[in-house]
CSV table of C-alpha atoms in Angstrom, one decimal:
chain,number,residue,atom,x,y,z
A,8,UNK,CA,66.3,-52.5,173.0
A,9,UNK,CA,67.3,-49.4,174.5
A,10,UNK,CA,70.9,-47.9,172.9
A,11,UNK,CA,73.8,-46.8,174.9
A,12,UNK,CA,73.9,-43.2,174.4
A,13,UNK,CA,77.7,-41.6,173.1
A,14,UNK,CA,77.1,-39.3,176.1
A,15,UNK,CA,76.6,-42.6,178.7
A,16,UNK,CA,79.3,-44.6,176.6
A,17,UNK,CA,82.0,-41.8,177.4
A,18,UNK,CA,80.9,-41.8,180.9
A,19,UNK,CA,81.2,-45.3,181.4
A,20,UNK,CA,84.6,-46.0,179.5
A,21,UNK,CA,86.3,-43.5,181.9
A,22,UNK,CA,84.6,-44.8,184.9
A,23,UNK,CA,86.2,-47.9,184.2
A,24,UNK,CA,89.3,-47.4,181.8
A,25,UNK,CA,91.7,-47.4,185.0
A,26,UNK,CA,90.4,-50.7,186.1
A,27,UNK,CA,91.4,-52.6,182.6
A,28,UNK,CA,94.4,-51.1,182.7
A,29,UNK,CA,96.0,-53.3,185.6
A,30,UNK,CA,98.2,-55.7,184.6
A,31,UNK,CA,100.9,-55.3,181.8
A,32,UNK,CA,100.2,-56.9,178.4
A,33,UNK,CA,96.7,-58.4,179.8
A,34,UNK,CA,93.6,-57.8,177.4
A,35,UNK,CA,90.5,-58.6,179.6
A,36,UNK,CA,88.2,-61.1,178.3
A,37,UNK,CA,85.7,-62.9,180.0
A,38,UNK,CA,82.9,-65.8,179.0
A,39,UNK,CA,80.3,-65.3,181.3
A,40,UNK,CA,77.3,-68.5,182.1
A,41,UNK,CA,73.9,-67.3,182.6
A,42,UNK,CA,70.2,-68.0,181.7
A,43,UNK,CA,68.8,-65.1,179.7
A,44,UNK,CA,68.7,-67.3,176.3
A,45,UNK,CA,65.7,-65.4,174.8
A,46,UNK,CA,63.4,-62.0,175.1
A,47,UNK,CA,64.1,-59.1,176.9
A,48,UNK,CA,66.1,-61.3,178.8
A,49,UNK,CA,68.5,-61.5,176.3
A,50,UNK,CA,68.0,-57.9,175.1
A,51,UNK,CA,69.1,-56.7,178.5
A,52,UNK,CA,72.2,-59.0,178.6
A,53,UNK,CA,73.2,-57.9,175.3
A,54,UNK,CA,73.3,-54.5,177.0
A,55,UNK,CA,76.2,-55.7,179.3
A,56,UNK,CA,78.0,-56.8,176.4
A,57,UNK,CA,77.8,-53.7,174.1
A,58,UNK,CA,79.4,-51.6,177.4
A,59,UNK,CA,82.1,-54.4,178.4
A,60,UNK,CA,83.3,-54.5,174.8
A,61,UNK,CA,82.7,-50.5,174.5
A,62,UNK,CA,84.8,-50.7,177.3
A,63,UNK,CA,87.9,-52.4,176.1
A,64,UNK,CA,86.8,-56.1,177.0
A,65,UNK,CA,86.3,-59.3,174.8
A,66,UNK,CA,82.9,-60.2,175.2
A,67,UNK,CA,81.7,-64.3,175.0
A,68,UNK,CA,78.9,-65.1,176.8
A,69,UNK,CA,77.3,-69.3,177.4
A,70,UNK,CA,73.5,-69.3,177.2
A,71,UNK,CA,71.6,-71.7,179.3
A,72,UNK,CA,68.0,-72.7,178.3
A,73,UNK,CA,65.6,-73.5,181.2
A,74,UNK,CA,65.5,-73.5,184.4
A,75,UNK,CA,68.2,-72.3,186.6
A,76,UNK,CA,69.3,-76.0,188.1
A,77,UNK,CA,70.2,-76.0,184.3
A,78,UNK,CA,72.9,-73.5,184.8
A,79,UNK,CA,74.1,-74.6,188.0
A,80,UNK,CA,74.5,-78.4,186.6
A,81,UNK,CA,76.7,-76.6,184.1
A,82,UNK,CA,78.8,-74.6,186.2
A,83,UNK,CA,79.6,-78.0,188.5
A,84,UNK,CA,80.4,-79.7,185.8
A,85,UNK,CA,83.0,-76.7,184.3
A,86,UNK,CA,84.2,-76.7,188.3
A,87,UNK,CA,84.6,-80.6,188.1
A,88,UNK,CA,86.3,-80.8,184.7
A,89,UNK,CA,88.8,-78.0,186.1
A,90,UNK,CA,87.5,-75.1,184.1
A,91,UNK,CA,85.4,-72.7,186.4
A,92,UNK,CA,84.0,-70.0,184.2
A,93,UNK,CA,85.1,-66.6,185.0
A,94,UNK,CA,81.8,-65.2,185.6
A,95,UNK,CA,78.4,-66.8,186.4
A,96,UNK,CA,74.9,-65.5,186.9
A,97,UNK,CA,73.9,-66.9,190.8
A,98,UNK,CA,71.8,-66.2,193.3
A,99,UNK,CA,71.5,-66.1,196.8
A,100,UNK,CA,72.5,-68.9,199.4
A,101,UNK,CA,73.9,-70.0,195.9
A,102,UNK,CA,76.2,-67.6,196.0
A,103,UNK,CA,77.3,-68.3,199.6
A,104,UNK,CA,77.5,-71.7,198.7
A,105,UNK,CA,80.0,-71.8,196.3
A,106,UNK,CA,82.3,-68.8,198.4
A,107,UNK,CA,83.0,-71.7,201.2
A,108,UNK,CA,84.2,-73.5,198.4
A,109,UNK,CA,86.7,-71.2,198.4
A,110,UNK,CA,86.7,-70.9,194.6
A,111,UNK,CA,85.6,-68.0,194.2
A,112,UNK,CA,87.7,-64.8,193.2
A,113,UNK,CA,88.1,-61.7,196.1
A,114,UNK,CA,86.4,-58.4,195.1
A,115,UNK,CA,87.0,-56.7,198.0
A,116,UNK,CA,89.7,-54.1,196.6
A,117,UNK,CA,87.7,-53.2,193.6
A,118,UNK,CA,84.7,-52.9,195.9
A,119,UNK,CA,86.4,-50.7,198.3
A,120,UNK,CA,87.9,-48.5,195.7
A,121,UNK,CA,84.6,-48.2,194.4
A,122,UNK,CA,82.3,-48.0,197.3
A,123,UNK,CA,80.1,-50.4,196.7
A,124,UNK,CA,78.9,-51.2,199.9
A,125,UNK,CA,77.7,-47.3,200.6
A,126,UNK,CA,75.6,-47.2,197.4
A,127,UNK,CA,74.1,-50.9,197.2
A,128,UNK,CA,70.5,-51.5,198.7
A,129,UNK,CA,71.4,-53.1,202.2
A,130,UNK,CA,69.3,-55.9,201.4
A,131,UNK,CA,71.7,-57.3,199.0
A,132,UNK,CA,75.7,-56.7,200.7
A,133,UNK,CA,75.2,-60.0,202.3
A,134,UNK,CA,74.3,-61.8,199.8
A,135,UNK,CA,76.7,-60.2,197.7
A,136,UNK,CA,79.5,-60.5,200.4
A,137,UNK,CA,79.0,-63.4,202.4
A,138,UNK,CA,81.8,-64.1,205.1
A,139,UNK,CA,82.8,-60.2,204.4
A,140,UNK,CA,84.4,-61.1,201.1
A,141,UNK,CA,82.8,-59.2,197.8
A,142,UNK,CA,82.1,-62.4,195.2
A,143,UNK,CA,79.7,-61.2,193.5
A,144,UNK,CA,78.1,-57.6,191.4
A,145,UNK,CA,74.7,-56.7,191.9
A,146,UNK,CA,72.5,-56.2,188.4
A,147,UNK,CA,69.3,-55.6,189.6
A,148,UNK,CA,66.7,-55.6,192.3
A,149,UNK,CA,63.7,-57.4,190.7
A,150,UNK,CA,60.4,-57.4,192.4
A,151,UNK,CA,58.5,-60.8,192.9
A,152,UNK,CA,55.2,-59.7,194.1
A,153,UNK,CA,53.6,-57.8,191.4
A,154,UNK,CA,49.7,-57.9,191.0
A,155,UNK,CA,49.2,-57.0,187.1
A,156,UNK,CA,45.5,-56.5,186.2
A,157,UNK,CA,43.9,-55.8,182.7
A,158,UNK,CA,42.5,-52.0,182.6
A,159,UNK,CA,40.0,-53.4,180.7
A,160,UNK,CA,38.6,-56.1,182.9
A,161,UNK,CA,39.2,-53.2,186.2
A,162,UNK,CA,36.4,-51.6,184.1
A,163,UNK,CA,34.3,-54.3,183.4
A,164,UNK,CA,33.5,-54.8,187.2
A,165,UNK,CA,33.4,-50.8,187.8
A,166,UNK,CA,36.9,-50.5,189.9
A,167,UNK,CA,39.2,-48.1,189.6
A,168,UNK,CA,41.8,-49.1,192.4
A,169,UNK,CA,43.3,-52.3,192.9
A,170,UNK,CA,42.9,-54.6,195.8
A,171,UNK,CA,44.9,-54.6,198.8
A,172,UNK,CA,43.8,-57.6,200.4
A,173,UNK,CA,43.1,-61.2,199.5
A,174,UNK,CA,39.3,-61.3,200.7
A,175,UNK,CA,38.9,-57.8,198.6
A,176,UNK,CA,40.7,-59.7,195.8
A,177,UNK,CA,38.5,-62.4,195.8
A,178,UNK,CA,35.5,-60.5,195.8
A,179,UNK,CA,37.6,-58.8,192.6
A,180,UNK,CA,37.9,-61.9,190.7
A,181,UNK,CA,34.4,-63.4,191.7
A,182,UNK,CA,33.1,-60.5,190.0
A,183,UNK,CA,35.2,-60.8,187.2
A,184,UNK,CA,34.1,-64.3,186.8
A,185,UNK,CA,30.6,-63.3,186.2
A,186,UNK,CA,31.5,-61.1,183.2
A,187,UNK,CA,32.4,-63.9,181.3
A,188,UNK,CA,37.0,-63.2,182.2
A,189,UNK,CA,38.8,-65.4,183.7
A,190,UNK,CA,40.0,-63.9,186.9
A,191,UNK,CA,43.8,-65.5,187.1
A,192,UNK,CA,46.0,-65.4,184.2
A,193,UNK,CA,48.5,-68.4,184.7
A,194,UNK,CA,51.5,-70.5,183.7
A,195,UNK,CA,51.9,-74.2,184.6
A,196,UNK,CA,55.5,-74.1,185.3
A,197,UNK,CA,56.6,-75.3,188.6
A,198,UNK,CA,58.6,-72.3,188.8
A,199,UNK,CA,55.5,-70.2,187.9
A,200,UNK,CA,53.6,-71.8,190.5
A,201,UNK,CA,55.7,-71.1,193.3
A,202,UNK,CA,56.0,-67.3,192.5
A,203,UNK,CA,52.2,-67.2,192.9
A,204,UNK,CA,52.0,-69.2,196.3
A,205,UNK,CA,54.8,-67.3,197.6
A,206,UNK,CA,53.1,-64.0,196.7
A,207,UNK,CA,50.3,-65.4,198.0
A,208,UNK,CA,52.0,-66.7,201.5
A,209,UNK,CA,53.7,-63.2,202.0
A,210,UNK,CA,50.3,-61.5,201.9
A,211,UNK,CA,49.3,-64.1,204.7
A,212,UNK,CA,51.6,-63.1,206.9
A,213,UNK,CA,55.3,-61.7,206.5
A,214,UNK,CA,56.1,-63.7,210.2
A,215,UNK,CA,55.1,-66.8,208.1
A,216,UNK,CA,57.1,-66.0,205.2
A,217,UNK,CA,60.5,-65.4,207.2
A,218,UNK,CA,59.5,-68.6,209.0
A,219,UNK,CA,58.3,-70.7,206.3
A,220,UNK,CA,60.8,-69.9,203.4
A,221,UNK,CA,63.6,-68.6,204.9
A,222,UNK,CA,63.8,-70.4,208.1
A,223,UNK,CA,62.9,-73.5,207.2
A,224,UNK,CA,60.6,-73.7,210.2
A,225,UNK,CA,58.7,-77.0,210.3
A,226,UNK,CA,55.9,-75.7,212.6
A,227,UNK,CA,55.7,-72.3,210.5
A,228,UNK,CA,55.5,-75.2,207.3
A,229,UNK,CA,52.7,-77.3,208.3
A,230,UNK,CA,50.9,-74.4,210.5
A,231,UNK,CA,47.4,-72.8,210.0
A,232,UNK,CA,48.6,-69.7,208.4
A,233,UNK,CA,50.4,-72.2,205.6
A,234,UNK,CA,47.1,-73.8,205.7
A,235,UNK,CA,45.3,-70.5,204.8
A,236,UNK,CA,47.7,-69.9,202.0
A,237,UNK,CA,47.3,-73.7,200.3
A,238,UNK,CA,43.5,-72.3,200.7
A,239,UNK,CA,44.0,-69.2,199.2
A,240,UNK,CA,46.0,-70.6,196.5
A,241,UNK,CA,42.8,-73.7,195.4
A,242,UNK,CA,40.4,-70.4,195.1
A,243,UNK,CA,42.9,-69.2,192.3
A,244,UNK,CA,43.1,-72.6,190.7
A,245,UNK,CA,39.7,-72.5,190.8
A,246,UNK,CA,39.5,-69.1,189.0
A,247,UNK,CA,42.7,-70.3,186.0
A,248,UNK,CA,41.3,-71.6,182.5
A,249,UNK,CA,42.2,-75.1,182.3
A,250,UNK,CA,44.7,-74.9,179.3
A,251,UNK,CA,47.1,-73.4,181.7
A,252,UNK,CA,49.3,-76.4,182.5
A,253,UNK,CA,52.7,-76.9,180.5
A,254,UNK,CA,52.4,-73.0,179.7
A,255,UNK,CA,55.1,-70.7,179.9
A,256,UNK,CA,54.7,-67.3,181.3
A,257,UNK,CA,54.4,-64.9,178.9
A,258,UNK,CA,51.4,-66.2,177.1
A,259,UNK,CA,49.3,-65.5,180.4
A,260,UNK,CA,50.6,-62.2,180.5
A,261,UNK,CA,49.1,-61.6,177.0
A,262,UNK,CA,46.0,-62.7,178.2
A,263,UNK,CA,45.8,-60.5,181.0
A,264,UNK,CA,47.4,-57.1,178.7
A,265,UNK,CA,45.2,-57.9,176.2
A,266,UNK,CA,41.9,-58.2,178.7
A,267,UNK,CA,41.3,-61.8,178.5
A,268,UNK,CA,42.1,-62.1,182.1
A,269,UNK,CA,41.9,-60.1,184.8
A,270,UNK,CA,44.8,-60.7,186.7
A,271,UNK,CA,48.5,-61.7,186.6
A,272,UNK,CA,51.5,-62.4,189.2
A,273,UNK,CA,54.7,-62.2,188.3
A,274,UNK,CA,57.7,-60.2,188.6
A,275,UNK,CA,58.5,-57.0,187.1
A,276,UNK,CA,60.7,-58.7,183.9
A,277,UNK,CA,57.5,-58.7,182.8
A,278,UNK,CA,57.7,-55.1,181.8
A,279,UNK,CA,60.3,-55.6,179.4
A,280,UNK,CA,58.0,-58.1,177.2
A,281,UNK,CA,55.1,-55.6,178.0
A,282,UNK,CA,57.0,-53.0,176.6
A,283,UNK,CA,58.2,-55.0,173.7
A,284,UNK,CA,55.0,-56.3,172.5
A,285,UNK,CA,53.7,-52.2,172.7
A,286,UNK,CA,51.2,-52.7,175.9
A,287,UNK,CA,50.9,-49.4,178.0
A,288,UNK,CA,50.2,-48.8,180.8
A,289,UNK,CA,47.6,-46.9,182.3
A,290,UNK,CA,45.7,-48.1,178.9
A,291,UNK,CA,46.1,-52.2,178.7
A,292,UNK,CA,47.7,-52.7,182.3
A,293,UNK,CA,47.6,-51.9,185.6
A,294,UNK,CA,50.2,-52.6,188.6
A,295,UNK,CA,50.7,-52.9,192.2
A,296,UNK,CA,51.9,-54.9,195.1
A,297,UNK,CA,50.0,-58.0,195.8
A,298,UNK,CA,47.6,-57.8,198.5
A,299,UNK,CA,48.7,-57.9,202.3
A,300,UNK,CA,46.1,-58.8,205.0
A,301,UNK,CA,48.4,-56.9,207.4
A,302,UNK,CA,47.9,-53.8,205.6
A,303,UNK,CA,51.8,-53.0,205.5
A,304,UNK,CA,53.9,-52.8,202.5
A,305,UNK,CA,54.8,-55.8,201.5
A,306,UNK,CA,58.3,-56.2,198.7
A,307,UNK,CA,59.3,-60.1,197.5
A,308,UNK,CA,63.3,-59.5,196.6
A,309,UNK,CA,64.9,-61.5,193.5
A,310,UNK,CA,68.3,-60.1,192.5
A,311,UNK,CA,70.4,-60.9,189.5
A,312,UNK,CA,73.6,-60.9,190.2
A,313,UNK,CA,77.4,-61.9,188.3
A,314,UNK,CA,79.7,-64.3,190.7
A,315,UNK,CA,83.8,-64.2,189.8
A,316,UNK,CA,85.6,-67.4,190.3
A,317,UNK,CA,89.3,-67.7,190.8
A,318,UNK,CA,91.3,-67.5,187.1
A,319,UNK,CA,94.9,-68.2,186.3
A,320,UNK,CA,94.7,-66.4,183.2
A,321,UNK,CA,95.7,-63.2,183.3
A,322,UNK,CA,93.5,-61.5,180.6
A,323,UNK,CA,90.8,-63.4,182.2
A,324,UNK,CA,91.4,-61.6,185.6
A,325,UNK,CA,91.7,-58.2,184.2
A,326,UNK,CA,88.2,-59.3,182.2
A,327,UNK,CA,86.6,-59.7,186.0
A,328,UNK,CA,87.7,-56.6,187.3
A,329,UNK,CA,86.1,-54.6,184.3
A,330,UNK,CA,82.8,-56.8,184.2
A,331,UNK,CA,82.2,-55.8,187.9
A,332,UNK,CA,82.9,-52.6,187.6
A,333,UNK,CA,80.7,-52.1,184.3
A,334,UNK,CA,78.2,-54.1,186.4
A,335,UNK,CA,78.5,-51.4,189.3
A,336,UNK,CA,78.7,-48.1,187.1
A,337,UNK,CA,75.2,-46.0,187.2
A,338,UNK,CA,75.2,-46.1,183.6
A,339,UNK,CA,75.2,-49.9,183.4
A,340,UNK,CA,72.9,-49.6,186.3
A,341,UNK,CA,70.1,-47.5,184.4
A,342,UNK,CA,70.5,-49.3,181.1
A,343,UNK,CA,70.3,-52.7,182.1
A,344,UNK,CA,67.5,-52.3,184.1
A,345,UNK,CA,65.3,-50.0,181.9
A,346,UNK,CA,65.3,-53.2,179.3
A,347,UNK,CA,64.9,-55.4,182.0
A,348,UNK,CA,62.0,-54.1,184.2
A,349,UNK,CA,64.0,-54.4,187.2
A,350,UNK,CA,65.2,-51.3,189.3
A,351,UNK,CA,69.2,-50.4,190.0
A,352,UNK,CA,70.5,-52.2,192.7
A,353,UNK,CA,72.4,-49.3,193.3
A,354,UNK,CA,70.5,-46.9,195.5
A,355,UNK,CA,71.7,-43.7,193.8
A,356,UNK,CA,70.5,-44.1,190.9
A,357,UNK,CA,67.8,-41.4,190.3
A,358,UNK,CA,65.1,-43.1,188.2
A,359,UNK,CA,64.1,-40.8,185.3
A,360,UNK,CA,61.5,-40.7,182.8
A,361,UNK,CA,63.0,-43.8,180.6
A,362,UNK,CA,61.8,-45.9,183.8
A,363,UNK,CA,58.2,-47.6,183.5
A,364,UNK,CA,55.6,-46.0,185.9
A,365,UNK,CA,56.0,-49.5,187.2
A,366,UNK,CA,59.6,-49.3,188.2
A,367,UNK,CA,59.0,-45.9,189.9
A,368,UNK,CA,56.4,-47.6,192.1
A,369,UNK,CA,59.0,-50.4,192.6
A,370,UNK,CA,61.4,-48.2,194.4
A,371,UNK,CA,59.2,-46.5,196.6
A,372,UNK,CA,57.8,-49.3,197.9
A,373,UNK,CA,60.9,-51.0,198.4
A,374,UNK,CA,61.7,-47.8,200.6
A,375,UNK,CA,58.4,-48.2,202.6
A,376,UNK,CA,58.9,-51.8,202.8
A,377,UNK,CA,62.2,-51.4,204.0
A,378,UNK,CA,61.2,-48.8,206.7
A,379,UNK,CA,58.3,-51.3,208.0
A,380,UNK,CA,60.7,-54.2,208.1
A,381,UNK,CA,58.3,-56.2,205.4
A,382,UNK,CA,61.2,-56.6,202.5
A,383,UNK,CA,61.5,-60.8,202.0
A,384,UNK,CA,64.1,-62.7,199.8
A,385,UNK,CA,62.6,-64.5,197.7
A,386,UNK,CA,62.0,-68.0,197.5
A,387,UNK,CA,61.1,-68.9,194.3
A,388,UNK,CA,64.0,-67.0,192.9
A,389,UNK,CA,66.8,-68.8,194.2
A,390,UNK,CA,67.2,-65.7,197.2
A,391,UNK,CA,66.3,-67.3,200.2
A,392,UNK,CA,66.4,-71.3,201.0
A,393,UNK,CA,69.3,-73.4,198.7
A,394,UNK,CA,68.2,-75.2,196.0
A,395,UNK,CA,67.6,-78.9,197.0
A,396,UNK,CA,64.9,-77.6,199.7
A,397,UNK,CA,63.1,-74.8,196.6
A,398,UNK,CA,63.1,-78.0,194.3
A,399,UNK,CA,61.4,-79.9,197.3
A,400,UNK,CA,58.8,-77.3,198.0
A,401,UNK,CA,58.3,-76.9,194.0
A,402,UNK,CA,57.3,-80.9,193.9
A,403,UNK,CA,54.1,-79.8,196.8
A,404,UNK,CA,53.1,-76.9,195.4
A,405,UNK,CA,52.6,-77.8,191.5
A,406,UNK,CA,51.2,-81.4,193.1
A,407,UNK,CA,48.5,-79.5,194.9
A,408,UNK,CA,47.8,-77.0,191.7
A,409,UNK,CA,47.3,-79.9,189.3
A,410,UNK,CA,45.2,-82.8,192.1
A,411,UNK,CA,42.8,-82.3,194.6
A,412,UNK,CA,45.3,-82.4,197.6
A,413,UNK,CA,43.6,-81.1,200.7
A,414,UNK,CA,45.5,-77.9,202.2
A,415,UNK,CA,46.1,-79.7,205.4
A,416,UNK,CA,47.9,-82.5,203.3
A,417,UNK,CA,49.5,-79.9,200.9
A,418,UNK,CA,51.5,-77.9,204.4
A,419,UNK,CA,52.2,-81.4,205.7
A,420,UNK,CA,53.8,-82.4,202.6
A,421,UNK,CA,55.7,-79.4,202.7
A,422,UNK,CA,57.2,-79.8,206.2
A,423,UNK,CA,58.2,-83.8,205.1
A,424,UNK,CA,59.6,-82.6,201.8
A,425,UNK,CA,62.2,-80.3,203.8
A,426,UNK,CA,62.7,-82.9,206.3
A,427,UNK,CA,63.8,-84.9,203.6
A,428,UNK,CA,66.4,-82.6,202.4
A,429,UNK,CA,67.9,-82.0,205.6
C-alpha cells in the first residue's frame, strides 16, 4: 500500500487542523459504513484512516461485504433504529435520495471555505450537491469503460493497437479464438455483467445510453440500437469459457494479465489488484477505452463518494467536518487514488509519476470526453438510475448471459422490468 509521506502528512494536518478545532472540548470521531471489505479496496480506505487519525480524528470504520444494496440495507436499518451513521459511502441518485429526506448534514460552509465547487470535476457538483446543498465529498472519479487486453495474446494475433470499434473488436477476438485464447475474460456476477453490457451499450451509441440508462426511456429500452447491444453482448458470451458463472472479478482479470485471455472490461480498481499481484504494464497488460462506433471519446463515470448525516453528538460533528476536508485535501486526493486506480476528483491535481500509465490516460480522456459531450454516469455503478430500476435491469441482463433469450426478447424485458418499478 502506498505510505503517507512526513512531507504530505505535515501538509495535510495543517490543511485541516483549523477545521477540528471548531467546537470547544469536541474531539472528532467518526464511524464511517462503506463496502471496501477486502483488497486494494480496503488498502485504499485504510489510507483515509491513517490521514483522519494523523489528523487528530478517531478513526472506526463498519465494513460491508457484498454488494452495495448490502450497505444501503444497513444504513436504513441504522436510520430506522434512530442511529444514522455519521458517514456513509453512496452514490449517485442515492445520494439525492436520501438529501430529500432531509437527514442529511449541510456542507455548504466548509465547501465554500474550501472551494470545492471551483476545483471538483463538473460532472460530479450535482451529484455531490443536489438541491444546492453540499452532502456529500468526492473520493474519486473511477472509469467504467476500460478495455484491458493481454500483451501477450495482442502478439499472438500480430496487433499492436487496440481496437476502437466493436466490428474491429470482433474481428480481434475471432482471431484470438483461433490461437487457442479465449477472447473475453469474465465474471458471472450480475454486477459484472452489467458493467460489460453497459460498456458495450455506450459504444452503440452515447444517444442510447443517456436515453436508455439515464432516462429511463422505454422506446430508447426496447429499440433497435438496444437490440444491437443485446447482439453484441451473445457474440461475447459466445467468446467467455464456460466456468465463468458464480466467478468474481478478479480471477478473470488474472486470466487476461497472465495471457490466458485476451480481453477484459472493468473499471480501473483493477489497477490496484494489477499492481498488487506485480503485473505491468506495457509487459502483461494493455489499456484503453472500450470501442465507440461513433468514433468519439467515450468516458463511463462511477464516483466514490462519503455522505454526512445529521449528528447530535458534538465530537461526531467536528469528526464530519475533518473527514470531508481530509477527503477534499490534494494530498488525500493523490494517495487514495494511487492505491485505488481511480483518478482525483479534484481537477487540480497534477498526476505525477506514482500514477499508472493507465490513470494518466484516464484523465485525458475524461477531458476529451468532456469537450465532445460523450462523459455518461454510470449505470452499473449506482451513478445514474436509483437502485430498484439497476436491480431490475441486472435481473434481464444476467437472464440473457446465462439462457438463450433472443435480443428482441432480452430489450423487451428490459422496458417491462422498468415499467414495473415505476
Amino acid at each position: 500500500m502506498t505510505k503517507l509521506t512526513k512531507t504530505k502528512l505535515g501538509t495535510t494536518v495543517a490543511a485541516i487542523a483549523l477545521v477540528a478545532a471548531g467546537a470547544a472540548g469536541a474531539e472528532p470521531r467518526t464511524n464511517m459504513l462503506h463496502q471496501w471489505h477486502s483488497g486494494a479496496n480496503a488498502e485504499a480506505i485504510q489510507v483515509l484512516g491513517e490521514m483522519y487519525e494523523a489528523a487528530g480524528g478517531e478513526w472506526n470504520q463498519t465494513a460491508i461485504a457484498g454488494h452495495t444494496s448490502n450497505t444501503i440495507a444497513r444504513l436504513r436499518a441504522d436510520v430506522i433504529s434512530g442511529s444514522p451513521p455519521a458517514a456513509v459511502q453512496l452514490k449517485g441518485p442515492e445520494i439525492g435520495e436520501w438529501a430529500s429526506t432531509g437527514l442529511t448534514a449541510n456542507l455548504n460552509a466548509l465547501a465554500e471555505a474550501e472551494g470545492w465547487e471551483d476545483v471538483v470535476s463538473a460532472e460530479l457538483v450535482s451529484v455531490m450537491a443536489p438541491h444546492g446543498e453540499w452532502v456529500a465529498a468526492p473520493m474519486n472519479i473511477h472509469r467504467i469503460d476500460w478495455m484491458w487486453a493481454s500483451a501477450s495474446a495482442m502478439d499472438a494475433i500480430g496487433e499492436t493497437e487496440l481496437p476502437t470499434t466493436w466490428d474491429q473488436f470482433n474481428d480481434y477476438a475471432a482471431r484470438m479464438a483461433e490461437e487457442g485464447i479465449i477472447p473475453v475474460a469474465h465474471g458471472g456476477q450480475d454486477w459484472i455483467d452489467a458493467t460489460l453490457f453497459e460498456v458495450i451499450v455506450q459504444g452503440i451509441s452515447t444517444d442510447l445510453y443517456r436515453d436508455a440508462f439515464v432516462d429511463l426511456d422505454l422506446d430508447a429500452l426496447q429499440g433497435e440500437d438496444m437490440v444491437a447491444a443485446f447482439d453484441q453482448l451473445r457474440l461475447m458470451v459466445g467468446w467467455m469459457d464456460p466456468a465463468f458463472p458464480g466467478r468474481g472479478w478478479e480471477e478473470p482479470l488474472n486470466m487476461m494479465a497472465q495471457g490466458e485471455a485476451g480481453f477484459y472490461f472493468h473499471g480501473d480498481w483493477a489497477i490496484g489488484t494489477m499492481n498488487a499481484a506485480g503485473y505491468v504494464y506495457g509487459e502483461d497488460y494493455l489499456c484503453a477505452g472500450a470501442p465507440m462506433n461513433s468514433g468519439e471519446p467515450g468516458y463511463i463515470l462511477n464516483s466514490d463518494s462519503v455522505v454526512f448525516f445529521e449528528q447530535s453528538d458534538p465530537d461526531f460533528i467536528e469528526g464530519q467536518a475533518l473527514l470531508a476536508s481530509t477527503i477534499m485535501t490534494p494530498d488525500f486526493q493523490t494517495v487514495f487514488n494511487v492505491a485505488k486506480g481511480s483518478i482525483p476528483a479534484r481537477m487540480d491535481v497534477e498526476l505525477g509519476d506514482e500514477f499508472n500509465p493507465c490513470q494518466h490516460r484516464s484523465l485525458a480522456d475524461l477531458q476529451a470526453a468532456t469537450e465532445t459531450d460523450t462523459v455518461v454516469l454510470s449505470m452499473a455503478h449506482n451513478m445514474s438510475v436509483p437502485e430498484r430500476f439497476r436491480r431490475a435491469m441486472f435481473t434481464v441482463i444476467s437472464e440473457f448471459i446465462t439462457s438463450d433469450m433472443s435480443s428482441e426478447d432480452a430489450a423487451r424485458a428490459m422496458a417491462e422490468a422498468v415499467i414495473n418499478e415505476y
